[in-house]
Amino acid sequence: MPKISQRQLLIFLASLKSYVLSMRYDLKSAWSNYDDCSYSVAARADKRLVVAQILQHLPYGKVLDLGANTGHYSFAAAIIGHDVTAVDSDHDCVQYITTHKPLIQALKVNVCNPTPAIGWNNTERKSFWERCNPDTIMCLALLHHLCISNNTPLDYVAKLLSEHCEHLIIEWVPLDDPKAAAIAFNRIFPRYNLDVFKSASAITSPSRKKGRWQIQNAQSI
Ligand SMILES: C[S@@+](CC[C@H](N)C(=O)[O-])C[C@H]1O[C@@H](n2cnc3c(N)ncnc32)[C@H](O)[C@@H]1O
């Protein structure tokens, strides 16, 4: 093994560092420019206001933003003082948050196939949900992806969400929403409706008081 002097090593590390810092990564996935094309500026500002108002009334704690995209709403939670983890299945979105929003921990996770426990006897590293323990989950403009794109029954999603958090901020995406209709593509989802979702969540969380549902206009949140 050739000997390398400390000076040579430092020169090597400096050049490696400058090479890494000079690397550029262009965001180009289907989702990384979603912010720019899906909502009008006013609708986006409205939605952010509603989300921020709800978050302001919650005790400071851990917020998990599922399907966070480039972290617009994660950031709204972080600047209020919550400890935010943003999750998205799209690599470029996660990369964007990591680079531009250092207040937020970003993880690449597919909610329909989350990271399992790994290592010796599956006990060295806990599964995604065992590690998370959020107080609040935000699930904004994601339901149709889970239930329609991924064919997950709505009551499974409701059960999952209500098992893992105390507070849930969820955007209900109706089947006649243009994006939902586009991905449904004439398929019929008779059990994708608000009643199924509410009753499934109430069953899994019997302690949840009636009337705590605060349904916002689907257009504005
Ligand atoms: C319609 S955008 C919503 C973004 C943001 N939550 C909002 O309200 O504007 C949906 C996001 O969910 C992500 N997504 C879709 N399916 C997912 C899944 N199974 N697990 C995690 N993220 C997913 C997409 O990559 C995309 O960034």
Short mmCIF file of N, CA, C and O in Angstrom, two decimals, residues 44-119:
data_model
loop_
_atom_site.label_atom_id
_atom_site.label_comp_id
_atom_site.label_asym_id
_atom_site.label_seq_id
_atom_site.Cartn_x
_atom_site.Cartn_y
_atom_site.Cartn_z
N ARG A 44 -52.84 29.13 -4.10
CA ARG A 44 -51.73 28.59 -3.32
C ARG A 44 -51.55 29.39 -2.02
O ARG A 44 -51.33 28.83 -0.95
N ALA A 45 -51.69 30.72 -2.16
CA ALA A 45 -51.55 31.58 -0.97
C ALA A 45 -52.68 31.30 0.01
O ALA A 45 -52.48 31.22 1.23
N ASP A 46 -53.89 31.11 -0.51
CA ASP A 46 -55.06 30.77 0.32
C ASP A 46 -54.84 29.48 1.09
O ASP A 46 -55.11 29.40 2.29
N LYS A 47 -54.38 28.49 0.36
CA LYS A 47 -54.20 27.17 0.97
C LYS A 47 -53.12 27.25 2.05
O LYS A 47 -53.27 26.70 3.14
N ARG A 48 -52.07 27.99 1.77
CA ARG A 48 -51.00 28.12 2.76
C ARG A 48 -51.49 28.82 4.02
O ARG A 48 -51.15 28.47 5.14
N LEU A 49 -52.36 29.83 3.80
CA LEU A 49 -52.91 30.56 4.94
C LEU A 49 -53.75 29.64 5.83
O LEU A 49 -53.62 29.64 7.06
N VAL A 50 -54.61 28.84 5.19
CA VAL A 50 -55.46 27.92 5.95
C VAL A 50 -54.59 26.94 6.74
O VAL A 50 -54.80 26.71 7.94
N VAL A 51 -53.59 26.39 6.07
CA VAL A 51 -52.72 25.41 6.73
C VAL A 51 -51.98 26.07 7.91
O VAL A 51 -51.93 25.53 9.02
N ALA A 52 -51.44 27.26 7.66
CA ALA A 52 -50.69 27.95 8.72
C ALA A 52 -51.60 28.28 9.90
O ALA A 52 -51.20 28.16 11.06
N GLN A 53 -52.84 28.68 9.62
CA GLN A 53 -53.77 29.01 10.71
C GLN A 53 -54.05 27.79 11.57
O GLN A 53 -54.10 27.87 12.79
N ILE A 54 -54.23 26.63 10.93
CA ILE A 54 -54.48 25.41 11.71
C ILE A 54 -53.23 25.08 12.54
O ILE A 54 -53.31 24.80 13.74
N LEU A 55 -52.08 25.16 11.89
CA LEU A 55 -50.83 24.79 12.58
C LEU A 55 -50.55 25.69 13.78
O LEU A 55 -50.01 25.26 14.79
N GLN A 56 -50.93 26.95 13.65
CA GLN A 56 -50.67 27.89 14.74
C GLN A 56 -51.44 27.53 16.00
O GLN A 56 -51.06 27.90 17.10
N HIS A 57 -52.57 26.83 15.82
CA HIS A 57 -53.38 26.47 16.98
C HIS A 57 -53.00 25.12 17.57
O HIS A 57 -53.59 24.68 18.55
N LEU A 58 -52.03 24.46 16.99
CA LEU A 58 -51.61 23.16 17.51
C LEU A 58 -50.40 23.36 18.41
O LEU A 58 -49.60 24.27 18.19
N PRO A 59 -50.26 22.48 19.42
CA PRO A 59 -49.06 22.58 20.25
C PRO A 59 -47.81 22.32 19.39
O PRO A 59 -47.87 21.53 18.45
N TYR A 60 -46.70 23.01 19.71
CA TYR A 60 -45.47 22.75 18.94
C TYR A 60 -45.12 21.29 19.06
O TYR A 60 -45.21 20.72 20.14
N GLY A 61 -44.72 20.70 17.96
CA GLY A 61 -44.37 19.28 18.01
C GLY A 61 -43.86 18.83 16.67
O GLY A 61 -43.45 19.63 15.83
N LYS A 62 -43.90 17.51 16.49
CA LYS A 62 -43.38 16.95 15.25
C LYS A 62 -44.46 16.92 14.18
O LYS A 62 -45.54 16.36 14.41
N VAL A 63 -44.16 17.51 13.06
CA VAL A 63 -45.10 17.52 11.94
C VAL A 63 -44.51 16.67 10.80
O VAL A 63 -43.35 16.85 10.43
N LEU A 64 -45.32 15.77 10.31
CA LEU A 64 -44.90 14.94 9.18
C LEU A 64 -45.72 15.35 7.97
O LEU A 64 -46.95 15.24 7.99
N ASP A 65 -45.05 15.85 6.94
CA ASP A 65 -45.76 16.29 5.72
C ASP A 65 -45.61 15.19 4.67
O ASP A 65 -44.53 14.99 4.11
N LEU A 66 -46.70 14.48 4.42
CA LEU A 66 -46.65 13.37 3.45
C LEU A 66 -46.93 13.90 2.04
O LEU A 66 -47.88 14.66 1.85
N GLY A 67 -46.15 13.48 1.08
CA GLY A 67 -46.30 13.98 -0.29
C GLY A 67 -46.01 15.47 -0.32
O GLY A 67 -46.77 16.27 -0.87
N ALA A 68 -44.87 15.84 0.27
CA ALA A 68 -44.57 17.25 0.54
C ALA A 68 -44.20 18.04 -0.70
O ALA A 68 -44.15 19.27 -0.66
N ASN A 69 -43.90 17.34 -1.81
CA ASN A 69 -43.44 17.99 -3.01
C ASN A 69 -42.18 18.82 -2.68
O ASN A 69 -41.25 18.29 -2.07
N THR A 70 -42.13 20.10 -3.03
CA THR A 70 -40.90 20.87 -2.75
C THR A 70 -40.95 21.57 -1.39
O THR A 70 -40.17 22.46 -1.11
N GLY A 71 -41.88 21.16 -0.54
CA GLY A 71 -41.85 21.60 0.85
C GLY A 71 -42.50 22.94 1.14
O GLY A 71 -42.22 23.56 2.17
N HIS A 72 -43.40 23.38 0.28
CA HIS A 72 -44.04 24.69 0.48
C HIS A 72 -44.78 24.73 1.83
O HIS A 72 -44.63 25.68 2.61
N TYR A 73 -45.57 23.71 2.10
CA TYR A 73 -46.35 23.70 3.34
C TYR A 73 -45.51 23.20 4.53
O TYR A 73 -45.75 23.61 5.66
N SER A 74 -44.52 22.37 4.24
CA SER A 74 -43.58 21.97 5.30
C SER A 74 -42.89 23.21 5.84
O SER A 74 -42.71 23.37 7.05
N PHE A 75 -42.53 24.11 4.93
CA PHE A 75 -41.82 25.32 5.34
C PHE A 75 -42.73 26.21 6.19
O PHE A 75 -42.30 26.79 7.19
N ALA A 76 -44.02 26.26 5.79
CA ALA A 76 -44.97 27.05 6.58
C ALA A 76 -45.03 26.51 8.01
O ALA A 76 -45.13 27.28 8.97
N ALA A 77 -44.95 25.20 8.16
CA ALA A 77 -44.97 24.60 9.50
C ALA A 77 -43.66 24.87 10.24
O ALA A 77 -43.65 25.18 11.43
N ALA A 78 -42.55 24.79 9.50
CA ALA A 78 -41.24 24.97 10.14
C ALA A 78 -41.06 26.39 10.66
O ALA A 78 -40.51 26.58 11.76
N ILE A 79 -41.52 27.39 9.92
CA ILE A 79 -41.29 28.76 10.39
C ILE A 79 -42.18 29.11 11.58
O ILE A 79 -41.88 30.02 12.33
N ILE A 80 -43.25 28.36 11.77
CA ILE A 80 -44.06 28.56 12.98
C ILE A 80 -43.32 27.98 14.19
O ILE A 80 -43.54 28.41 15.32
N GLY A 81 -42.45 27.03 13.96
CA GLY A 81 -41.67 26.46 15.07
C GLY A 81 -41.83 24.96 15.22
O GLY A 81 -41.27 24.38 16.14
N HIS A 82 -42.59 24.33 14.33
CA HIS A 82 -42.73 22.88 14.42
C HIS A 82 -41.45 22.21 13.90
O HIS A 82 -40.71 22.77 13.10
N ASP A 83 -41.28 20.99 14.37
CA ASP A 83 -40.13 20.18 13.95
C ASP A 83 -40.62 19.31 12.77
O ASP A 83 -41.39 18.39 12.97
N VAL A 84 -40.20 19.67 11.55
CA VAL A 84 -40.88 19.12 10.38
C VAL A 84 -40.05 18.08 9.62
O VAL A 84 -38.87 18.29 9.34
N THR A 85 -40.69 16.97 9.32
CA THR A 85 -40.12 15.99 8.40
C THR A 85 -41.02 15.97 7.17
O THR A 85 -42.24 15.83 7.27
N ALA A 86 -40.39 16.14 6.01
CA ALA A 86 -41.14 16.14 4.75
C ALA A 86 -40.80 14.85 4.01
O ALA A 86 -39.64 14.46 3.91
N VAL A 87 -41.84 14.23 3.50
CA VAL A 87 -41.66 12.95 2.83
C VAL A 87 -42.23 13.04 1.42
O VAL A 87 -43.32 13.58 1.23
N ASP A 88 -41.50 12.53 0.46
CA ASP A 88 -42.04 12.45 -0.89
C ASP A 88 -41.39 11.25 -1.59
O ASP A 88 -40.27 10.87 -1.26
N SER A 89 -42.13 10.67 -2.53
CA SER A 89 -41.57 9.53 -3.26
C SER A 89 -40.71 9.98 -4.43
O SER A 89 -40.04 9.18 -5.06
N ASP A 90 -40.72 11.28 -4.70
CA ASP A 90 -39.98 11.81 -5.84
C ASP A 90 -38.61 12.32 -5.38
O ASP A 90 -38.50 13.22 -4.55
N HIS A 91 -37.59 11.72 -5.97
CA HIS A 91 -36.22 12.05 -5.55
C HIS A 91 -35.91 13.54 -5.70
O HIS A 91 -35.33 14.17 -4.81
N ASP A 92 -36.32 14.13 -6.83
CA ASP A 92 -35.95 15.53 -7.09
C ASP A 92 -36.59 16.48 -6.08
O ASP A 92 -36.00 17.49 -5.71
N CYS A 93 -37.81 16.15 -5.66
CA CYS A 93 -38.47 16.99 -4.65
C CYS A 93 -37.69 16.94 -3.34
O CYS A 93 -37.45 17.97 -2.69
N VAL A 94 -37.29 15.74 -2.97
CA VAL A 94 -36.56 15.57 -1.70
C VAL A 94 -35.21 16.29 -1.78
O VAL A 94 -34.79 16.99 -0.85
N GLN A 95 -34.57 16.16 -2.94
CA GLN A 95 -33.29 16.83 -3.15
C GLN A 95 -33.46 18.35 -3.05
O GLN A 95 -32.65 19.05 -2.45
N TYR A 96 -34.55 18.85 -3.60
CA TYR A 96 -34.81 20.29 -3.57
C TYR A 96 -34.96 20.78 -2.13
O TYR A 96 -34.38 21.79 -1.73
N ILE A 97 -35.74 20.05 -1.35
CA ILE A 97 -35.96 20.48 0.05
C ILE A 97 -34.64 20.44 0.81
O ILE A 97 -34.29 21.38 1.53
N THR A 98 -33.88 19.36 0.61
CA THR A 98 -32.62 19.23 1.33
C THR A 98 -31.68 20.39 1.00
O THR A 98 -31.00 20.94 1.87
N THR A 99 -31.68 20.81 -0.26
CA THR A 99 -30.76 21.86 -0.69
C THR A 99 -31.24 23.25 -0.27
O THR A 99 -30.46 24.08 0.16
N HIS A 100 -32.57 23.48 -0.40
CA HIS A 100 -33.06 24.87 -0.25
C HIS A 100 -33.76 25.14 1.08
O HIS A 100 -34.00 26.29 1.42
N LYS A 101 -34.14 24.11 1.81
CA LYS A 101 -34.91 24.35 3.03
C LYS A 101 -34.32 23.55 4.19
O LYS A 101 -34.88 22.54 4.64
N PRO A 102 -33.13 24.00 4.65
CA PRO A 102 -32.40 23.20 5.63
C PRO A 102 -33.12 23.06 6.98
O PRO A 102 -32.74 22.20 7.79
N LEU A 103 -34.17 23.87 7.21
CA LEU A 103 -34.92 23.72 8.48
C LEU A 103 -35.68 22.40 8.51
O LEU A 103 -36.15 21.97 9.56
N ILE A 104 -35.86 21.81 7.33
CA ILE A 104 -36.75 20.64 7.20
C ILE A 104 -35.93 19.38 6.94
O ILE A 104 -35.02 19.39 6.11
N GLN A 105 -36.29 18.32 7.63
CA GLN A 105 -35.67 17.03 7.30
C GLN A 105 -36.48 16.39 6.18
O GLN A 105 -37.69 16.22 6.31
N ALA A 106 -35.82 16.08 5.07
CA ALA A 106 -36.56 15.52 3.93
C ALA A 106 -36.16 14.06 3.71
O ALA A 106 -34.99 13.72 3.74
N LEU A 107 -37.16 13.22 3.49
CA LEU A 107 -36.90 11.79 3.28
C LEU A 107 -37.62 11.31 2.03
O LEU A 107 -38.77 11.68 1.80
N LYS A 108 -36.93 10.48 1.27
CA LYS A 108 -37.58 9.88 0.09
C LYS A 108 -38.26 8.60 0.55
O LYS A 108 -37.60 7.61 0.87
N VAL A 109 -39.57 8.66 0.61
CA VAL A 109 -40.34 7.51 1.08
C VAL A 109 -41.61 7.41 0.23
O VAL A 109 -42.26 8.42 -0.03
N ASN A 110 -41.94 6.21 -0.15
CA ASN A 110 -43.22 5.96 -0.81
C ASN A 110 -44.21 5.56 0.29
O ASN A 110 -44.02 4.53 0.94
N VAL A 111 -45.23 6.36 0.48
CA VAL A 111 -46.18 6.09 1.57
C VAL A 111 -46.84 4.72 1.39
O VAL A 111 -47.21 4.06 2.36
N CYS A 112 -46.95 4.27 0.14
CA CYS A 112 -47.57 2.97 -0.11
C CYS A 112 -46.60 1.81 0.06
O CYS A 112 -47.01 0.64 0.00
N ASN A 113 -45.34 2.12 0.26
CA ASN A 113 -44.35 1.05 0.41
C ASN A 113 -43.20 1.61 1.26
O ASN A 113 -42.07 1.75 0.80
N PRO A 114 -43.50 1.97 2.52
CA PRO A 114 -42.51 2.71 3.30
C PRO A 114 -41.33 1.83 3.73
O PRO A 114 -41.42 0.61 3.71
N THR A 115 -40.25 2.50 4.10
CA THR A 115 -39.01 1.82 4.47
C THR A 115 -39.27 0.82 5.61
O THR A 115 -39.81 1.20 6.66
N PRO A 116 -38.88 -0.44 5.41
CA PRO A 116 -39.09 -1.42 6.49
C PRO A 116 -37.97 -1.37 7.52
O PRO A 116 -36.96 -0.69 7.31
N ALA A 117 -38.14 -2.11 8.60
CA ALA A 117 -37.04 -2.28 9.56
C ALA A 117 -35.97 -3.12 8.88
O ALA A 117 -36.27 -4.01 8.09
N ILE A 118 -34.69 -2.80 9.15
CA ILE A 118 -33.61 -3.55 8.49
C ILE A 118 -32.52 -3.94 9.49
O ILE A 118 -32.57 -3.55 10.66
N GLY A 119 -31.52 -4.65 8.96
CA GLY A 119 -30.37 -5.03 9.78
C GLY A 119 -30.60 -6.38 10.44
O GLY A 119 -31.56 -7.09 10.13
#
